[in-house]
Amino acid sequence: MPYYIGDVIKDEKRMVARTAEQHKKRGVDVKLNTRVDEIDTDKGVVRLSDDTTMPYDYLVMGTGGNAFLPGIPGQDLEGVFTLKTLTDAIRMKTYIHEKRCRKAIILGAGFVALEMSEAMRTLGIDTLIVYRGALPARRWDSEFSEAILEEMNTNKVTFVPHTKPVAIERGRGFLLRLITGEGEMEADIILIALGVSPNIKLAEDIGLQIGETGAIQVDPSQRTSREEVYAVGDCCEAYHRVSKKWLHFPLGDVANKQGRVAGQNVGGSSMTFPGIVGSQSFKLFNLEIAATGLDEEEAAASGYDPVSNIIWGNPIAASLAASLPGLRKLGLKLVADKSTGKLLGAQAVGTENVVSRINALSVALWAGMDLDEIGYLDFAYAPPFSGAWDPIHTAAQILKRKL
Amino acid sequence: MPYYIGDVIKDEKRMVARTAEQHKKRGVDVKLNTRVDEIDTDKGVVRLSDDTTMPYDYLVMGTGGNAFLPGIPGQDLEGVFTLKTLTDAIRMKTYIHEKRCRKAIILGAGFVALEMSEAMRTLGIDTLIVYRGALPARRWDSEFSEAILEEMNTNKVTFVPHTKPVAIERGRGFLLRLITGEGEMEADIILIALGVSPNIKLAEDIGLQIGETGAIQVDPSQRTSREEVYAVGDCCEAYHRVSKKWLHFPLGDVANKQGRVAGQNVGGSSMTFPGIVGSQSFKLFNLEIAATGLDEEEAAASGYDPVSNIIWGNPIAASLAASLPGLRKLGLKLVADKSTGKLLGAQAVGTENVVSRINALSVALWAGMDLDEIGYLDFAYAPPFSGAWDPIHTAAQILKRKL
């Protein structure tokens, strides 16, 4: 399902244009393809790339993130891409078709790198993931990363671990060559997917407070250190309800929520963003992969005394599971606090009903539930969707005994 | 997916035998195919159908429910079934094969009736559902029942509404004939699926307190009005955390939980059952149907001032939904309390990720969340699983404006 570089792009372009149109009808001036070059906080105006200025009473910064670059020679060669904007995706897709790409190298093994490996394979492109670490999907337990690696292998995505890129050059057999500490490999396209850092240039220019994470500091109403300036999305921090820390957690749903909160406040309604619990998911071929809350390391760093377990249960009733080919066990990891018994985090991987479990646990985490409560939660049980005891119940009850 | 009468039966038989075996190994005597005819509470013994007696210190009653019968002539004819036990399912399956049944009538339109209509169709049997009401699945909003009816029609299950059975006779063209107030219809097999009532005969014999629901009264430790007697499952009541009432809610997962609680207490660990929020689901052909909590009527009867709304959203990201044939909108209904803004109940219907939403909302309901909180819950967002704003967020935010 190559949804980042597939035909949905056309729809998204239409959507952006339509949204701009709708805003204009309501008296909101939308300037597409225009950059803010400078903010003059004394005069309360922004200077635009078309050399005009616009006045403001309130300013909402949604400057997003910048794709991390490895800082190696050749990272700006034709055929080397990062994926941040819609335009990046369109450019990449055009390049793939025009150059008839047969082979791709992806640097990084986070969720965007993995999603893109599926997109490449769907287009019939040989795909290598080159990563400095041992296993993909670092946020997840190594037991789950092994399952993810297996899914990559099944779908002919080659994983090259323990490998650092050194330079990119023009290739011989293919268009590009990646030089690494461990040798060379060639491909027609190289995607750099090493994560994002907050884009805080304008924020720094006007002296906004920057958090320890490197992202713009905001309060729960999304206001920055300047009363009239708000920040939302990948450029700013978000409050994590479990770690009780302000983090940089650049995900689209968080950005949407923060945007609405800032909009409400600018519009005169007082509203606060209740924070996040760190929920996240992605799909990789036939696997669903999801997580919420903290892992043991993060929990310990937040002052908890973490204890955890992993179970492999049936995503649907055991009596039905046997008759469904391709269905695999659902891996579920819970992390809890030893002294209070409270849930601190959860991770899951499997072919079905994975995100479903993590979403239910996200709500439990949000509400601050302990393992006793989670072990007896009332779910909508029917054999096609779970056993009478859900893996969530089982995992909670088993972990409870470890407290 | 004919899981109630399909091949899983063999596995379940093995499972029962294996469970009995395991218990015996641990010194628990298991008597299969034995009935308790009488309980002598003075002597602390039960008299069994094999004319022996067994002593007890504690007694756990799991007498289950009885299938409702319409009380019409012919309801005990060969070919007329109720579905309570594994044996019922085996008998029905054997009958279908031996008589080469071509046509079935199902009395009732609750979840068991509907699940069985799918099982019958899977076996290629013409299927009629005869119901006294206007629409199937009474627990659900009529807008959702209409969607369920459409799914039945698509899959050639004929729904005969507003029709009461009067008698069953031997048939001419088929083996049986159903006489109704609205005319006659024939079939080879008739399934009575009108719900269950608690089996309280033994409980009444020993004078246990029976609740207003007609089921055995228990306290949160599953203890009945007699200190040494516990009750669990379909024969007893369960505490509903939202209505704050003791209800008869005969579902398998509730029975499992109550059984474990009673077992813990009998075994010497003190434990209470935290109650239910009324979560339930079933599958009907390509539809998932689920609900939790209270509907408006139940909410009003529990002293709330209910307000509700229904939205039809995308079960996955809108940009992806268009490219998936067969995917339908997800209908989500929320019920909340006008004065507190707290969630009171939710219902959903659709082709994907329906139970997922109801489970997340079940946890929110369990935790007593209000619409403000639910509108900003942190879910594991990715396009294959939801939009950046989940239908849950949208529904909560829209309903909030109605308060």
PDB file of N, CA and C in Angstrom, chain A residues 1 3 8 253 256-257 260-261 271 274 276-283 288 319-320 355-356 359-360 362-364 366-367 369 373 376-385 388-389 393 397, chain B residues 1 3 8 253 256-257 260-261 271 274 276-283 288 319-320 355-356 359-360 362-364 366-367 369 373 376-382 384-385 388-389 393 397:
ATOM      1  N   MET A   1       0.844  -1.197   0.000  1.00  0.00           N
ATOM      2  CA  MET A   1       0.000   0.000   0.000  1.00  0.00           C
ATOM      3  C   MET A   1       0.885   1.254   0.000  1.00  0.00           C
ATOM      4  N   TYR A   3       1.074   4.369   0.096  1.00  0.00           N
ATOM      5  CA  TYR A   3       0.186   5.532   0.216  1.00  0.00           C
ATOM      6  C   TYR A   3       0.916   6.858   0.274  1.00  0.00           C
ATOM      7  N   VAL A   8      -2.776   8.848  -4.227  1.00  0.00           N
ATOM      8  CA  VAL A   8      -3.477   9.722  -3.301  1.00  0.00           C
ATOM      9  C   VAL A   8      -2.917  11.134  -3.362  1.00  0.00           C
ATOM     10  N   ASP A 253      -1.040  13.392  14.067  1.00  0.00           N
ATOM     11  CA  ASP A 253      -2.266  13.559  14.847  1.00  0.00           C
ATOM     12  C   ASP A 253      -2.045  14.544  16.001  1.00  0.00           C
ATOM     13  N   ASN A 256      -2.247  18.018  14.525  1.00  0.00           N
ATOM     14  CA  ASN A 256      -3.647  18.395  14.300  1.00  0.00           C
ATOM     15  C   ASN A 256      -4.306  18.910  15.575  1.00  0.00           C
ATOM     16  N   LYS A 257      -4.086  18.182  16.654  1.00  0.00           N
ATOM     17  CA  LYS A 257      -4.728  18.570  17.924  1.00  0.00           C
ATOM     18  C   LYS A 257      -4.186  19.898  18.424  1.00  0.00           C
ATOM     19  N   ARG A 260      -5.619  22.785  16.520  1.00  0.00           N
ATOM     20  CA  ARG A 260      -6.969  23.159  16.902  1.00  0.00           C
ATOM     21  C   ARG A 260      -6.974  23.925  18.230  1.00  0.00           C
ATOM     22  N   VAL A 261      -6.135  23.477  19.166  1.00  0.00           N
ATOM     23  CA  VAL A 261      -6.065  24.159  20.465  1.00  0.00           C
ATOM     24  C   VAL A 261      -5.579  25.602  20.280  1.00  0.00           C
ATOM     25  N   MET A 271      -8.643  27.209  25.768  1.00  0.00           N
ATOM     26  CA  MET A 271      -8.570  25.761  25.633  1.00  0.00           C
ATOM     27  C   MET A 271      -7.141  25.291  25.884  1.00  0.00           C
ATOM     28  N   PRO A 274      -4.482  18.574  26.348  1.00  0.00           N
ATOM     29  CA  PRO A 274      -4.279  17.697  27.507  1.00  0.00           C
ATOM     30  C   PRO A 274      -3.021  16.848  27.450  1.00  0.00           C
ATOM     31  N   ILE A 276      -0.107  14.102  25.500  1.00  0.00           N
ATOM     32  CA  ILE A 276      -0.064  12.849  24.751  1.00  0.00           C
ATOM     33  C   ILE A 276       0.360  11.712  25.691  1.00  0.00           C
ATOM     34  N   VAL A 277       0.125  10.494  25.238  1.00  0.00           N
ATOM     35  CA  VAL A 277       0.697   9.344  25.947  1.00  0.00           C
ATOM     36  C   VAL A 277       1.708   8.624  25.049  1.00  0.00           C
ATOM     37  N   GLY A 278       1.976   9.210  23.879  1.00  0.00           N
ATOM     38  CA  GLY A 278       3.015   8.633  23.017  1.00  0.00           C
ATOM     39  C   GLY A 278       2.558   7.471  22.153  1.00  0.00           C
ATOM     40  N   SER A 279       1.286   7.522  21.705  1.00  0.00           N
ATOM     41  CA  SER A 279       0.751   6.429  20.874  1.00  0.00           C
ATOM     42  C   SER A 279       1.232   6.588  19.437  1.00  0.00           C
ATOM     43  N   GLN A 280       1.477   5.469  18.809  1.00  0.00           N
ATOM     44  CA  GLN A 280       2.066   5.478  17.469  1.00  0.00           C
ATOM     45  C   GLN A 280       1.832   4.126  16.818  1.00  0.00           C
ATOM     46  N   SER A 281       1.653   4.111  15.520  1.00  0.00           N
ATOM     47  CA  SER A 281       1.518   2.826  14.832  1.00  0.00           C
ATOM     48  C   SER A 281       2.010   2.947  13.401  1.00  0.00           C
ATOM     49  N   PHE A 282       2.330   1.827  12.808  1.00  0.00           N
ATOM     50  CA  PHE A 282       2.536   1.796  11.369  1.00  0.00           C
ATOM     51  C   PHE A 282       2.269   0.395  10.856  1.00  0.00           C
ATOM     52  N   LYS A 283       2.100   0.315   9.560  1.00  0.00           N
ATOM     53  CA  LYS A 283       1.800  -0.950   8.909  1.00  0.00           C
ATOM     54  C   LYS A 283       3.012  -1.317   8.079  1.00  0.00           C
ATOM     55  N   GLU A 288       0.869  -5.263  11.617  1.00  0.00           N
ATOM     56  CA  GLU A 288       0.536  -4.021  12.308  1.00  0.00           C
ATOM     57  C   GLU A 288       1.515  -3.880  13.468  1.00  0.00           C
ATOM     58  N   SER A 319     -10.053 -20.829  19.033  1.00  0.00           N
ATOM     59  CA  SER A 319     -10.780 -21.847  18.269  1.00  0.00           C
ATOM     60  C   SER A 319     -10.899 -21.449  16.798  1.00  0.00           C
ATOM     61  N   LEU A 320     -10.911 -20.148  16.538  1.00  0.00           N
ATOM     62  CA  LEU A 320     -10.986 -19.663  15.156  1.00  0.00           C
ATOM     63  C   LEU A 320      -9.614 -19.478  14.541  1.00  0.00           C
ATOM     64  N   VAL A 355      -3.370  -2.515  16.511  1.00  0.00           N
ATOM     65  CA  VAL A 355      -3.629  -1.110  16.836  1.00  0.00           C
ATOM     66  C   VAL A 355      -4.820  -1.018  17.791  1.00  0.00           C
ATOM     67  N   SER A 356      -5.778  -1.871  17.563  1.00  0.00           N
ATOM     68  CA  SER A 356      -6.951  -1.960  18.442  1.00  0.00           C
ATOM     69  C   SER A 356      -6.548  -2.124  19.907  1.00  0.00           C
ATOM     70  N   ASN A 359      -4.679   1.015  21.173  1.00  0.00           N
ATOM     71  CA  ASN A 359      -5.585   2.139  21.419  1.00  0.00           C
ATOM     72  C   ASN A 359      -6.329   1.967  22.748  1.00  0.00           C
ATOM     73  N   ALA A 360      -6.802   0.756  23.017  1.00  0.00           N
ATOM     74  CA  ALA A 360      -7.483   0.522  24.297  1.00  0.00           C
ATOM     75  C   ALA A 360      -6.513   0.791  25.453  1.00  0.00           C
ATOM     76  N   SER A 362      -3.924   2.734  25.325  1.00  0.00           N
ATOM     77  CA  SER A 362      -3.633   4.176  25.354  1.00  0.00           C
ATOM     78  C   SER A 362      -4.651   4.903  26.242  1.00  0.00           C
ATOM     79  N   VAL A 363      -5.901   4.471  26.144  1.00  0.00           N
ATOM     80  CA  VAL A 363      -6.935   5.102  26.967  1.00  0.00           C
ATOM     81  C   VAL A 363      -6.714   4.733  28.442  1.00  0.00           C
ATOM     82  N   ALA A 364      -6.346   3.471  28.678  1.00  0.00           N
ATOM     83  CA  ALA A 364      -6.058   3.037  30.049  1.00  0.00           C
ATOM     84  C   ALA A 364      -4.878   3.826  30.631  1.00  0.00           C
ATOM     85  N   TRP A 366      -3.871   6.818  29.624  1.00  0.00           N
ATOM     86  CA  TRP A 366      -4.369   8.190  29.769  1.00  0.00           C
ATOM     87  C   TRP A 366      -5.073   8.341  31.122  1.00  0.00           C
ATOM     88  N   ALA A 367      -5.865   7.315  31.459  1.00  0.00           N
ATOM     89  CA  ALA A 367      -6.658   7.372  32.696  1.00  0.00           C
ATOM     90  C   ALA A 367      -5.846   6.964  33.924  1.00  0.00           C
ATOM     91  N   MET A 369      -4.632   3.910  34.746  1.00  0.00           N
ATOM     92  CA  MET A 369      -5.092   2.634  35.328  1.00  0.00           C
ATOM     93  C   MET A 369      -3.937   1.754  35.765  1.00  0.00           C
ATOM     94  N   GLU A 373      -6.935  -3.254  37.355  1.00  0.00           N
ATOM     95  CA  GLU A 373      -8.078  -2.766  36.587  1.00  0.00           C
ATOM     96  C   GLU A 373      -8.003  -3.259  35.142  1.00  0.00           C
ATOM     97  N   TYR A 376      -9.167  -6.738  34.175  1.00  0.00           N
ATOM     98  CA  TYR A 376     -10.600  -7.061  34.188  1.00  0.00           C
ATOM     99  C   TYR A 376     -11.443  -6.072  33.385  1.00  0.00           C
ATOM    100  N   LEU A 377     -10.800  -5.291  32.497  1.00  0.00           N
ATOM    101  CA  LEU A 377     -11.559  -4.349  31.659  1.00  0.00           C
ATOM    102  C   LEU A 377     -12.616  -5.085  30.839  1.00  0.00           C
ATOM    103  N   ASP A 378     -13.699  -4.392  30.575  1.00  0.00           N
ATOM    104  CA  ASP A 378     -14.808  -4.995  29.839  1.00  0.00           C
ATOM    105  C   ASP A 378     -14.704  -4.633  28.355  1.00  0.00           C
ATOM    106  N   PHE A 379     -14.262  -5.596  27.546  1.00  0.00           N
ATOM    107  CA  PHE A 379     -14.157  -5.380  26.104  1.00  0.00           C
ATOM    108  C   PHE A 379     -15.334  -6.040  25.385  1.00  0.00           C
ATOM    109  N   ALA A 380     -15.534  -5.605  24.141  1.00  0.00           N
ATOM    110  CA  ALA A 380     -16.630  -6.135  23.320  1.00  0.00           C
ATOM    111  C   ALA A 380     -16.196  -7.469  22.718  1.00  0.00           C
ATOM    112  N   TYR A 381     -16.364  -8.514  23.516  1.00  0.00           N
ATOM    113  CA  TYR A 381     -15.870  -9.831  23.126  1.00  0.00           C
ATOM    114  C   TYR A 381     -16.787 -10.546  22.130  1.00  0.00           C
ATOM    115  N   ALA A 382     -16.204 -11.067  21.077  1.00  0.00           N
ATOM    116  CA  ALA A 382     -16.830 -12.074  20.213  1.00  0.00           C
ATOM    117  C   ALA A 382     -15.673 -12.818  19.558  1.00  0.00           C
ATOM    118  N   PRO A 383     -15.836 -14.125  19.293  1.00  0.00           N
ATOM    119  CA  PRO A 383     -14.707 -14.919  18.786  1.00  0.00           C
ATOM    120  C   PRO A 383     -13.961 -14.337  17.583  1.00  0.00           C
ATOM    121  N   PRO A 384     -14.634 -13.665  16.627  1.00  0.00           N
ATOM    122  CA  PRO A 384     -13.848 -13.134  15.504  1.00  0.00           C
ATOM    123  C   PRO A 384     -12.904 -11.995  15.898  1.00  0.00           C
ATOM    124  N   PHE A 385     -13.051 -11.467  17.134  1.00  0.00           N
ATOM    125  CA  PHE A 385     -12.266 -10.297  17.519  1.00  0.00           C
ATOM    126  C   PHE A 385     -11.326 -10.542  18.693  1.00  0.00           C
ATOM    127  N   ALA A 388     -12.321 -14.872  25.048  1.00  0.00           N
ATOM    128  CA  ALA A 388     -13.089 -14.320  26.169  1.00  0.00           C
ATOM    129  C   ALA A 388     -12.142 -13.566  27.106  1.00  0.00           C
ATOM    130  N   TRP A 389     -10.935 -14.097  27.250  1.00  0.00           N
ATOM    131  CA  TRP A 389      -9.865 -13.323  27.887  1.00  0.00           C
ATOM    132  C   TRP A 389      -9.029 -12.730  26.766  1.00  0.00           C
ATOM    133  N   HIS A 393      -5.941  -8.670  28.937  1.00  0.00           N
ATOM    134  CA  HIS A 393      -6.219  -9.198  30.269  1.00  0.00           C
ATOM    135  C   HIS A 393      -5.081 -10.110  30.737  1.00  0.00           C
ATOM    136  N   GLN A 397      -2.559  -9.563  33.875  1.00  0.00           N
ATOM    137  CA  GLN A 397      -2.601 -10.464  35.025  1.00  0.00           C
ATOM    138  C   GLN A 397      -1.249 -11.134  35.271  1.00  0.00           C
TER     139      GLN A 397
ATOM    140  N   MET B   1     -18.547 -17.372   8.522  1.00  0.00           N
ATOM    141  CA  MET B   1     -17.703 -18.055   9.497  1.00  0.00           C
ATOM    142  C   MET B   1     -18.577 -18.816  10.504  1.00  0.00           C
ATOM    143  N   TYR B   3     -18.810 -20.468  13.137  1.00  0.00           N
ATOM    144  CA  TYR B   3     -17.983 -21.013  14.210  1.00  0.00           C
ATOM    145  C   TYR B   3     -18.758 -21.716  15.295  1.00  0.00           C
ATOM    146  N   VAL B   8     -14.890 -26.458  14.602  1.00  0.00           N
ATOM    147  CA  VAL B   8     -14.250 -26.163  15.881  1.00  0.00           C
ATOM    148  C   VAL B   8     -14.848 -27.006  16.995  1.00  0.00           C
ATOM    149  N   ASP B 253     -17.557 -13.572  28.255  1.00  0.00           N
ATOM    150  CA  ASP B 253     -16.373 -12.972  28.877  1.00  0.00           C
ATOM    151  C   ASP B 253     -16.672 -12.539  30.309  1.00  0.00           C
ATOM    152  N   ASN B 256     -16.499 -15.659  32.446  1.00  0.00           N
ATOM    153  CA  ASN B 256     -15.100 -16.021  32.703  1.00  0.00           C
ATOM    154  C   ASN B 256     -14.517 -15.216  33.852  1.00  0.00           C
ATOM    155  N   LYS B 257     -14.770 -13.912  33.819  1.00  0.00           N
ATOM    156  CA  LYS B 257     -14.206 -13.046  34.858  1.00  0.00           C
ATOM    157  C   LYS B 257     -14.808 -13.361  36.216  1.00  0.00           C
ATOM    158  N   ARG B 260     -13.352 -16.488  37.686  1.00  0.00           N
ATOM    159  CA  ARG B 260     -12.028 -16.343  38.286  1.00  0.00           C
ATOM    160  C   ARG B 260     -12.103 -15.643  39.643  1.00  0.00           C
ATOM    161  N   VAL B 261     -12.982 -14.653  39.723  1.00  0.00           N
ATOM    162  CA  VAL B 261     -13.130 -13.931  40.994  1.00  0.00           C
ATOM    163  C   VAL B 261     -13.636 -14.878  42.085  1.00  0.00           C
ATOM    164  N   MET B 271     -10.888 -11.065  46.555  1.00  0.00           N
ATOM    165  CA  MET B 271     -10.908 -10.392  45.261  1.00  0.00           C
ATOM    166  C   MET B 271     -12.322  -9.966  44.931  1.00  0.00           C
ATOM    167  N   PRO B 274     -14.829  -5.980  39.419  1.00  0.00           N
ATOM    168  CA  PRO B 274     -15.053  -4.536  39.313  1.00  0.00           C
ATOM    169  C   PRO B 274     -16.284  -4.152  38.492  1.00  0.00           C
ATOM    170  N   ILE B 276     -19.048  -4.383  34.993  1.00  0.00           N
ATOM    171  CA  ILE B 276     -19.016  -4.324  33.532  1.00  0.00           C
ATOM    172  C   ILE B 276     -19.443  -2.928  33.074  1.00  0.00           C
ATOM    173  N   VAL B 277     -19.165  -2.644  31.810  1.00  0.00           N
ATOM    174  CA  VAL B 277     -19.741  -1.438  31.213  1.00  0.00           C
ATOM    175  C   VAL B 277     -20.686  -1.823  30.071  1.00  0.00           C
ATOM    176  N   GLY B 278     -20.910  -3.142  29.902  1.00  0.00           N
ATOM    177  CA  GLY B 278     -21.893  -3.576  28.901  1.00  0.00           C
ATOM    178  C   GLY B 278     -21.354  -3.647  27.485  1.00  0.00           C
ATOM    179  N   SER B 279     -20.082  -4.025  27.336  1.00  0.00           N
ATOM    180  CA  SER B 279     -19.487  -4.117  26.002  1.00  0.00           C
ATOM    181  C   SER B 279     -19.895  -5.418  25.324  1.00  0.00           C
ATOM    182  N   GLN B 280     -20.085  -5.344  24.039  1.00  0.00           N
ATOM    183  CA  GLN B 280     -20.603  -6.500  23.290  1.00  0.00           C
ATOM    184  C   GLN B 280     -20.310  -6.294  21.812  1.00  0.00           C
ATOM    185  N   SER B 281     -20.073  -7.398  21.102  1.00  0.00           N
ATOM    186  CA  SER B 281     -19.875  -7.264  19.660  1.00  0.00           C
ATOM    187  C   SER B 281     -20.299  -8.529  18.960  1.00  0.00           C
ATOM    188  N   PHE B 282     -20.566  -8.438  17.695  1.00  0.00           N
ATOM    189  CA  PHE B 282     -20.692  -9.634  16.867  1.00  0.00           C
ATOM    190  C   PHE B 282     -20.358  -9.288  15.430  1.00  0.00           C
ATOM    191  N   LYS B 283     -20.133 -10.331  14.655  1.00  0.00           N
ATOM    192  CA  LYS B 283     -19.781 -10.187  13.257  1.00  0.00           C
ATOM    193  C   LYS B 283     -20.940 -10.714  12.450  1.00  0.00           C
ATOM    194  N   GLU B 288     -18.853  -5.545  11.174  1.00  0.00           N
ATOM    195  CA  GLU B 288     -18.584  -5.640  12.611  1.00  0.00           C
ATOM    196  C   GLU B 288     -19.619  -4.765  13.307  1.00  0.00           C
ATOM    197  N   SER B 319      -7.917   9.422   2.642  1.00  0.00           N
ATOM    198  CA  SER B 319      -7.139   9.352   1.411  1.00  0.00           C
ATOM    199  C   SER B 319      -6.950   7.907   0.954  1.00  0.00           C
ATOM    200  N   LEU B 320      -6.969   6.970   1.906  1.00  0.00           N
ATOM    201  CA  LEU B 320      -6.834   5.554   1.570  1.00  0.00           C
ATOM    202  C   LEU B 320      -8.181   4.894   1.324  1.00  0.00           C
ATOM    203  N   VAL B 355     -14.916  -2.822  16.329  1.00  0.00           N
ATOM    204  CA  VAL B 355     -14.714  -3.307  17.696  1.00  0.00           C
ATOM    205  C   VAL B 355     -13.577  -2.526  18.351  1.00  0.00           C
ATOM    206  N   SER B 356     -12.573  -2.217  17.559  1.00  0.00           N
ATOM    207  CA  SER B 356     -11.449  -1.405  18.011  1.00  0.00           C
ATOM    208  C   SER B 356     -11.924  -0.112  18.663  1.00  0.00           C
ATOM    209  N   ASN B 359     -13.932  -0.792  21.874  1.00  0.00           N
ATOM    210  CA  ASN B 359     -13.065  -1.169  22.997  1.00  0.00           C
ATOM    211  C   ASN B 359     -12.383   0.054  23.612  1.00  0.00           C
ATOM    212  N   ALA B 360     -11.895   0.949  22.771  1.00  0.00           N
ATOM    213  CA  ALA B 360     -11.270   2.175  23.295  1.00  0.00           C
ATOM    214  C   ALA B 360     -12.295   2.971  24.099  1.00  0.00           C
ATOM    215  N   SER B 362     -14.917   1.733  25.540  1.00  0.00           N
ATOM    216  CA  SER B 362     -15.247   0.968  26.751  1.00  0.00           C
ATOM    217  C   SER B 362     -14.294   1.340  27.887  1.00  0.00           C
ATOM    218  N   VAL B 363     -13.030   1.518  27.532  1.00  0.00           N
ATOM    219  CA  VAL B 363     -12.054   1.899  28.553  1.00  0.00           C
ATOM    220  C   VAL B 363     -12.342   3.324  29.037  1.00  0.00           C
ATOM    221  N   ALA B 364     -12.689   4.211  28.093  1.00  0.00           N
ATOM    222  CA  ALA B 364     -13.025   5.597  28.455  1.00  0.00           C
ATOM    223  C   ALA B 364     -14.248   5.619  29.383  1.00  0.00           C
ATOM    224  N   TRP B 366     -15.280   3.117  31.283  1.00  0.00           N
ATOM    225  CA  TRP B 366     -14.830   2.511  32.543  1.00  0.00           C
ATOM    226  C   TRP B 366     -14.191   3.574  33.437  1.00  0.00           C
ATOM    227  N   ALA B 367     -13.396   4.454  32.803  1.00  0.00           N
ATOM    228  CA  ALA B 367     -12.663   5.472  33.561  1.00  0.00           C
ATOM    229  C   ALA B 367     -13.522   6.709  33.846  1.00  0.00           C
ATOM    230  N   MET B 369     -14.692   9.026  31.657  1.00  0.00           N
ATOM    231  CA  MET B 369     -14.220  10.212  30.933  1.00  0.00           C
ATOM    232  C   MET B 369     -15.376  11.037  30.374  1.00  0.00           C
ATOM    233  N   GLU B 373     -12.337  15.170  27.178  1.00  0.00           N
ATOM    234  CA  GLU B 373     -11.173  14.277  27.219  1.00  0.00           C
ATOM    235  C   GLU B 373     -11.174  13.333  26.008  1.00  0.00           C
ATOM    236  N   TYR B 376      -9.883  14.444  22.626  1.00  0.00           N
ATOM    237  CA  TYR B 376      -8.432  14.663  22.442  1.00  0.00           C
ATOM    238  C   TYR B 376      -7.579  13.474  22.880  1.00  0.00           C
ATOM    239  N   LEU B 377      -8.191  12.297  23.018  1.00  0.00           N
ATOM    240  CA  LEU B 377      -7.417  11.104  23.386  1.00  0.00           C
ATOM    241  C   LEU B 377      -6.300  10.847  22.370  1.00  0.00           C
ATOM    242  N   ASP B 378      -5.225  10.268  22.855  1.00  0.00           N
ATOM    243  CA  ASP B 378      -4.063  10.001  22.007  1.00  0.00           C
ATOM    244  C   ASP B 378      -4.112   8.560  21.496  1.00  0.00           C
ATOM    245  N   PHE B 379      -4.487   8.399  20.233  1.00  0.00           N
ATOM    246  CA  PHE B 379      -4.525   7.070  19.631  1.00  0.00           C
ATOM    247  C   PHE B 379      -3.308   6.849  18.744  1.00  0.00           C
ATOM    248  N   ALA B 380      -3.057   5.574  18.450  1.00  0.00           N
ATOM    249  CA  ALA B 380      -1.912   5.199  17.601  1.00  0.00           C
ATOM    250  C   ALA B 380      -2.290   5.407  16.139  1.00  0.00           C
ATOM    251  N   TYR B 381      -2.150   6.647  15.697  1.00  0.00           N
ATOM    252  CA  TYR B 381      -2.580   7.026  14.352  1.00  0.00           C
ATOM    253  C   TYR B 381      -1.592   6.603  13.270  1.00  0.00           C
ATOM    254  N   ALA B 382      -2.133   5.990  12.231  1.00  0.00           N
ATOM    255  CA  ALA B 382      -1.429   5.822  10.953  1.00  0.00           C
ATOM    256  C   ALA B 382      -2.534   5.644   9.914  1.00  0.00           C
ATOM    257  N   PRO B 384      -3.399   3.606   7.571  1.00  0.00           N
ATOM    258  CA  PRO B 384      -4.148   2.360   7.363  1.00  0.00           C
ATOM    259  C   PRO B 384      -5.138   2.056   8.489  1.00  0.00           C
ATOM    260  N   PHE B 385      -5.065   2.802   9.594  1.00  0.00           N
ATOM    261  CA  PHE B 385      -5.894   2.464  10.761  1.00  0.00           C
ATOM    262  C   PHE B 385      -6.885   3.549  11.149  1.00  0.00           C
ATOM    263  N   ALA B 388      -6.076  11.268  11.013  1.00  0.00           N
ATOM    264  CA  ALA B 388      -5.387  11.948  12.117  1.00  0.00           C
ATOM    265  C   ALA B 388      -6.398  12.301  13.207  1.00  0.00           C
ATOM    266  N   TRP B 389      -7.600  12.675  12.786  1.00  0.00           N
ATOM    267  CA  TRP B 389      -8.707  12.760  13.728  1.00  0.00           C
ATOM    268  C   TRP B 389      -9.494  11.467  13.592  1.00  0.00           C
ATOM    269  N   HIS B 393     -12.788  11.010  18.024  1.00  0.00           N
ATOM    270  CA  HIS B 393     -12.561  12.430  18.310  1.00  0.00           C
ATOM    271  C   HIS B 393     -13.693  13.278  17.738  1.00  0.00           C
ATOM    272  N   GLN B 397     -16.365  15.550  19.789  1.00  0.00           N
ATOM    273  CA  GLN B 397     -16.355  17.007  19.656  1.00  0.00           C
ATOM    274  C   GLN B 397     -17.700  17.537  19.165  1.00  0.00           C
TER     275      GLN B 397
END
